[in-house]
Coordinates of C-alpha atoms in Angstrom, one line a residue:
Chain G
A532 CA 3.7 8.8 16.1
Q533 CA 3.3 9.5 13.1
S534 CA 0.0 9.3 11.5
V535 CA -2.6 10.2 8.7
A536 CA -5.7 10.9 9.4
Q537 CA -9.1 10.8 6.4
P538 CA -12.0 12.2 7.3
E539 CA -14.3 10.9 5.1
D540 CA -15.4 7.5 4.8
Q541 CA -16.7 7.7 1.5
V542 CA -17.4 10.8 -1.3
N543 CA -20.0 11.1 -3.9
V544 CA -19.6 12.7 -6.7
A545 CA -21.0 13.9 -10.5
E546 CA -19.3 12.6 -13.7
G547 CA -17.7 15.8 -15.0
N548 CA -17.5 17.8 -11.5
P549 CA -14.4 18.3 -9.5
L550 CA -13.0 15.8 -7.1
T551 CA -11.2 16.5 -2.8
V552 CA -10.3 13.5 -1.6
K553 CA -9.0 14.6 1.9
C554 CA -6.4 13.8 4.0
T555 CA -4.2 15.0 6.9
Y556 CA -1.3 14.0 8.6
S557 CA 0.7 14.3 12.0
V558 CA 4.8 14.1 11.4
S559 CA 7.9 15.1 13.3
G560 CA 10.6 16.1 10.3
N561 CA 10.2 16.3 6.9
P562 CA 6.7 14.7 6.2
Y563 CA 6.9 12.2 2.6
L564 CA 3.9 11.7 1.4
F565 CA 1.8 9.5 -0.6
W566 CA -1.5 8.7 -2.1
Y567 CA -2.7 5.0 -3.6
V568 CA -5.6 4.5 -5.0
Q569 CA -6.9 -0.4 -4.9
Y570 CA -10.0 -1.0 -7.4
P571 CA -11.4 -3.6 -6.2
N572 CA -9.9 -6.9 -5.6
R573 CA -6.8 -5.3 -6.6
G574 CA -3.1 -3.9 -5.1
L575 CA -2.2 -0.2 -4.4
Q576 CA -1.5 1.9 -7.5
F577 CA 0.6 4.3 -7.3
L578 CA -0.9 8.0 -7.4
L579 CA 1.4 10.9 -6.8
K580 CA 4.1 12.0 -3.0
Y581 CA 5.3 15.2 -2.0
I582 CA 8.9 15.5 -0.8
T583 CA 9.5 18.2 -1.1
G584 CA 9.3 21.4 -3.1
D585 CA 5.7 22.8 -5.1
N586 CA 3.4 22.8 -3.3
L587 CA 1.5 21.5 -6.2
V588 CA 2.1 18.2 -6.8
K589 CA 0.8 16.7 -10.6
G590 CA 0.9 12.7 -10.6
S591 CA -1.6 10.0 -12.5
Y592 CA -4.6 9.4 -14.3
G593 CA -4.9 13.3 -13.8
F594 CA -5.1 13.3 -9.9
E595 CA -3.4 16.8 -8.6
A596 CA -2.4 16.7 -4.9
E597 CA -2.0 20.0 -2.6
F598 CA 0.9 20.1 0.5
N599 CA -0.5 22.6 2.4
K600 CA 2.3 23.2 5.6
S601 CA 0.5 26.0 8.2
Q602 CA -2.6 23.1 7.6
T603 CA -1.3 19.6 7.8
S604 CA -3.2 18.9 4.6
F605 CA -2.5 16.5 1.5
H606 CA -5.8 16.3 -0.3
L607 CA -5.8 14.7 -3.8
K608 CA -7.9 17.1 -6.3
K609 CA -9.0 15.9 -9.6
P610 CA -10.9 18.8 -11.9
S611 CA -13.2 16.1 -13.7
A612 CA -14.6 13.0 -11.8
L613 CA -14.8 9.7 -14.3
V614 CA -16.6 7.2 -13.8
S615 CA -13.4 4.7 -13.4
D616 CA -12.0 6.4 -10.4
S617 CA -14.6 4.9 -8.3
A618 CA -11.7 3.5 -6.0
L619 CA -10.6 2.9 -2.7
Y620 CA -8.0 5.8 -1.7
F621 CA -5.5 5.5 0.6
C622 CA -2.8 8.5 2.1
A623 CA 0.4 7.4 3.6
V624 CA 3.1 9.4 5.3
R625 CA 6.1 7.7 5.5
D626 CA 7.6 6.5 9.3
P627 CA 11.1 7.9 9.6
T628 CA 11.5 5.9 12.5
G629 CA 11.6 2.8 10.3
F630 CA 12.4 4.6 6.7
Q631 CA 10.9 1.6 4.8
K632 CA 7.8 1.8 6.6
L633 CA 4.3 3.7 4.7
V634 CA 1.5 4.8 7.3
F635 CA -1.7 4.5 5.7
G636 CA -5.1 6.3 6.7
T637 CA -8.0 4.2 6.8
G638 CA -9.0 4.8 3.6
T639 CA -11.8 6.7 1.6
R640 CA -13.8 5.0 -0.9
L641 CA -14.7 7.5 -4.1
L642 CA -18.1 6.7 -6.1
V643 CA -18.6 8.5 -9.5
S644 CA -22.1 8.6 -10.1
P645 CA -22.7 9.2 -14.5
Chain K
D1283 CA 8.3 -3.4 -16.5
T1284 CA 7.1 -1.4 -12.6
E1285 CA 5.2 -4.9 -12.2
V1286 CA 5.1 -6.8 -9.3
T1287 CA 3.6 -10.5 -9.4
Q1288 CA 1.9 -12.3 -7.0
T1289 CA 1.1 -16.0 -7.2
P1290 CA -1.4 -17.9 -6.3
K1291 CA -4.3 -15.0 -6.7
H1292 CA -6.4 -17.5 -4.4
L1293 CA -5.5 -20.1 -2.0
V1294 CA -7.9 -21.6 -0.1
M1295 CA -6.8 -23.9 3.0
G1296 CA -7.1 -25.7 5.9
M1297 CA -6.1 -24.8 9.8
T1298 CA -3.5 -28.1 9.3
N1299 CA -2.0 -27.0 5.8
K1300 CA 1.3 -25.7 4.7
K1301 CA 1.5 -23.7 1.9
S1302 CA 3.5 -20.9 0.8
L1303 CA 3.2 -17.8 -1.5
K1304 CA 5.2 -15.9 -3.7
C1305 CA 6.2 -13.0 -5.4
E1306 CA 8.8 -11.8 -8.2
Q1307 CA 10.0 -8.0 -9.0
H1308 CA 12.0 -6.7 -12.4
M1309 CA 12.5 -4.5 -10.8
G1310 CA 15.6 -3.7 -9.8
H1311 CA 14.2 -3.1 -5.9
R1312 CA 16.3 -3.9 -3.2
A1313 CA 13.7 -3.8 -0.6
M1314 CA 10.4 -6.0 -0.7
Y1315 CA 7.4 -5.9 1.7
W1316 CA 4.5 -8.1 2.8
Y1317 CA 1.6 -7.0 3.7
K1318 CA -2.2 -8.2 5.2
Q1319 CA -5.4 -6.1 4.5
K1320 CA -8.7 -7.0 5.9
A1321 CA -11.9 -6.2 3.8
K1322 CA -12.2 -2.2 4.0
K1323 CA -9.2 -1.4 5.9
P1324 CA -5.9 -0.1 5.0
P1325 CA -2.3 -2.7 4.7
E1326 CA -1.3 -3.5 7.6
L1327 CA 2.8 -4.4 7.0
M1328 CA 4.1 -7.5 8.4
F1329 CA 7.4 -7.8 6.9
V1330 CA 10.6 -5.4 5.2
Y1331 CA 13.6 -7.0 3.1
S1332 CA 16.5 -5.2 2.8
Y1333 CA 19.0 -7.0 0.6
E1334 CA 17.5 -10.0 0.9
K1335 CA 17.6 -9.5 5.1
L1336 CA 14.6 -9.2 7.1
S1337 CA 14.9 -5.5 8.6
I1338 CA 10.8 -5.6 10.1
N1339 CA 8.8 -7.6 11.4
E1340 CA 5.9 -6.2 13.4
S1341 CA 5.6 -8.9 15.6
V1342 CA 4.2 -11.3 12.9
P1343 CA 2.8 -14.6 14.7
S1344 CA 5.5 -17.3 13.8
R1345 CA 2.7 -19.2 11.5
F1346 CA 4.2 -17.0 8.9
S1347 CA 7.4 -16.8 8.2
P1348 CA 9.4 -14.9 5.1
E1349 CA 11.5 -15.5 3.1
C1350 CA 13.9 -13.6 0.3
P1351 CA 15.9 -16.4 -1.4
N1352 CA 17.4 -13.7 -4.4
S1353 CA 16.5 -9.9 -5.1
S1354 CA 13.8 -10.4 -7.8
L1355 CA 11.7 -13.0 -5.5
L1356 CA 10.0 -12.9 -2.1
N1357 CA 7.9 -15.7 -0.3
L1358 CA 5.9 -16.0 2.8
H1359 CA 5.7 -19.5 4.9
L1360 CA 2.3 -20.6 5.9
H1361 CA 1.5 -22.8 8.5
A1362 CA -1.2 -23.9 11.4
L1363 CA -3.1 -20.7 10.1
Q1364 CA -6.3 -19.5 12.2
P1365 CA -9.3 -18.2 10.7
E1366 CA -8.7 -15.2 11.4
D1367 CA -5.7 -15.7 8.8
S1368 CA -7.8 -14.8 5.9
A1369 CA -7.0 -11.8 4.0
L1370 CA -5.3 -10.3 0.8
Y1371 CA -1.9 -10.7 1.0
L1372 CA -0.5 -7.8 -0.7
C1373 CA 3.7 -7.9 -1.1
A1374 CA 5.2 -4.7 -2.4
S1375 CA 8.5 -3.9 -3.4
S1376 CA 10.9 -0.6 -3.5
R1377 CA 13.8 1.3 -4.2
Q1378 CA 16.0 1.6 -1.5
G1379 CA 15.8 5.8 0.7
E1380 CA 13.0 7.1 2.2
T1381 CA 11.4 8.7 -0.5
N1382 CA 10.0 6.1 -3.1
E1383 CA 6.9 5.1 -3.6
Q1384 CA 6.4 1.2 -3.2
Y1385 CA 5.0 -0.9 -6.3
F1386 CA 2.3 -3.5 -4.7
G1387 CA 1.0 -6.1 -6.9
P1388 CA -2.4 -7.3 -7.2
G1389 CA -1.8 -9.9 -4.0
T1390 CA -3.3 -13.2 -2.6
R1391 CA -6.6 -13.8 -1.4
L1392 CA -6.1 -16.2 1.5
T1393 CA -9.4 -18.4 3.1
V1394 CA -8.5 -21.1 6.0
T1395 CA -11.4 -22.7 6.2

């Protein structure tokens, strides 16, 4: 079965420092990977995706993610964190058995302190 | 326009009530989804509509009844809900195809009393 793991429930970082939110995946076939962010009491917002090609994917709000096939990882990164980046981040993988299904990780809460 | 709208924002209903949640998008997406999300948990897929036809039902209890009257609208009819059904209900849409991202609405916060 397809799955993604987010090993950290929470990540704390100071404003201005780089941030990394970790995600590892387990899929059969091609991994189609996504990152979403959710602010309190809001829906999910799409940040970026990896389908094929360049392993470094750039997305919205200055976020990027690095796809690493050998480590089966898709970590989300940002060079300089903002307090407004504080939110809940979900990694997701497309389930090839039902092409319209996304399998989400458990989420990582990012807290950026001033 | 990359917006998915949902109404109402909040809904409180008793266990004997009938209510409906509404979702609308004007992005020309032909896939639409209903998710249920509990606090601090990831969204759980409930239903998928593809070209206005139900294509995935994730074994959701019959007290939840989806409807897709046209390519822009998605409804979720609620009847005889239980308190454990209280959650944030999210609607999403996407273009067809496994590489396309989903766009989510802000959700309806449902409380069943």
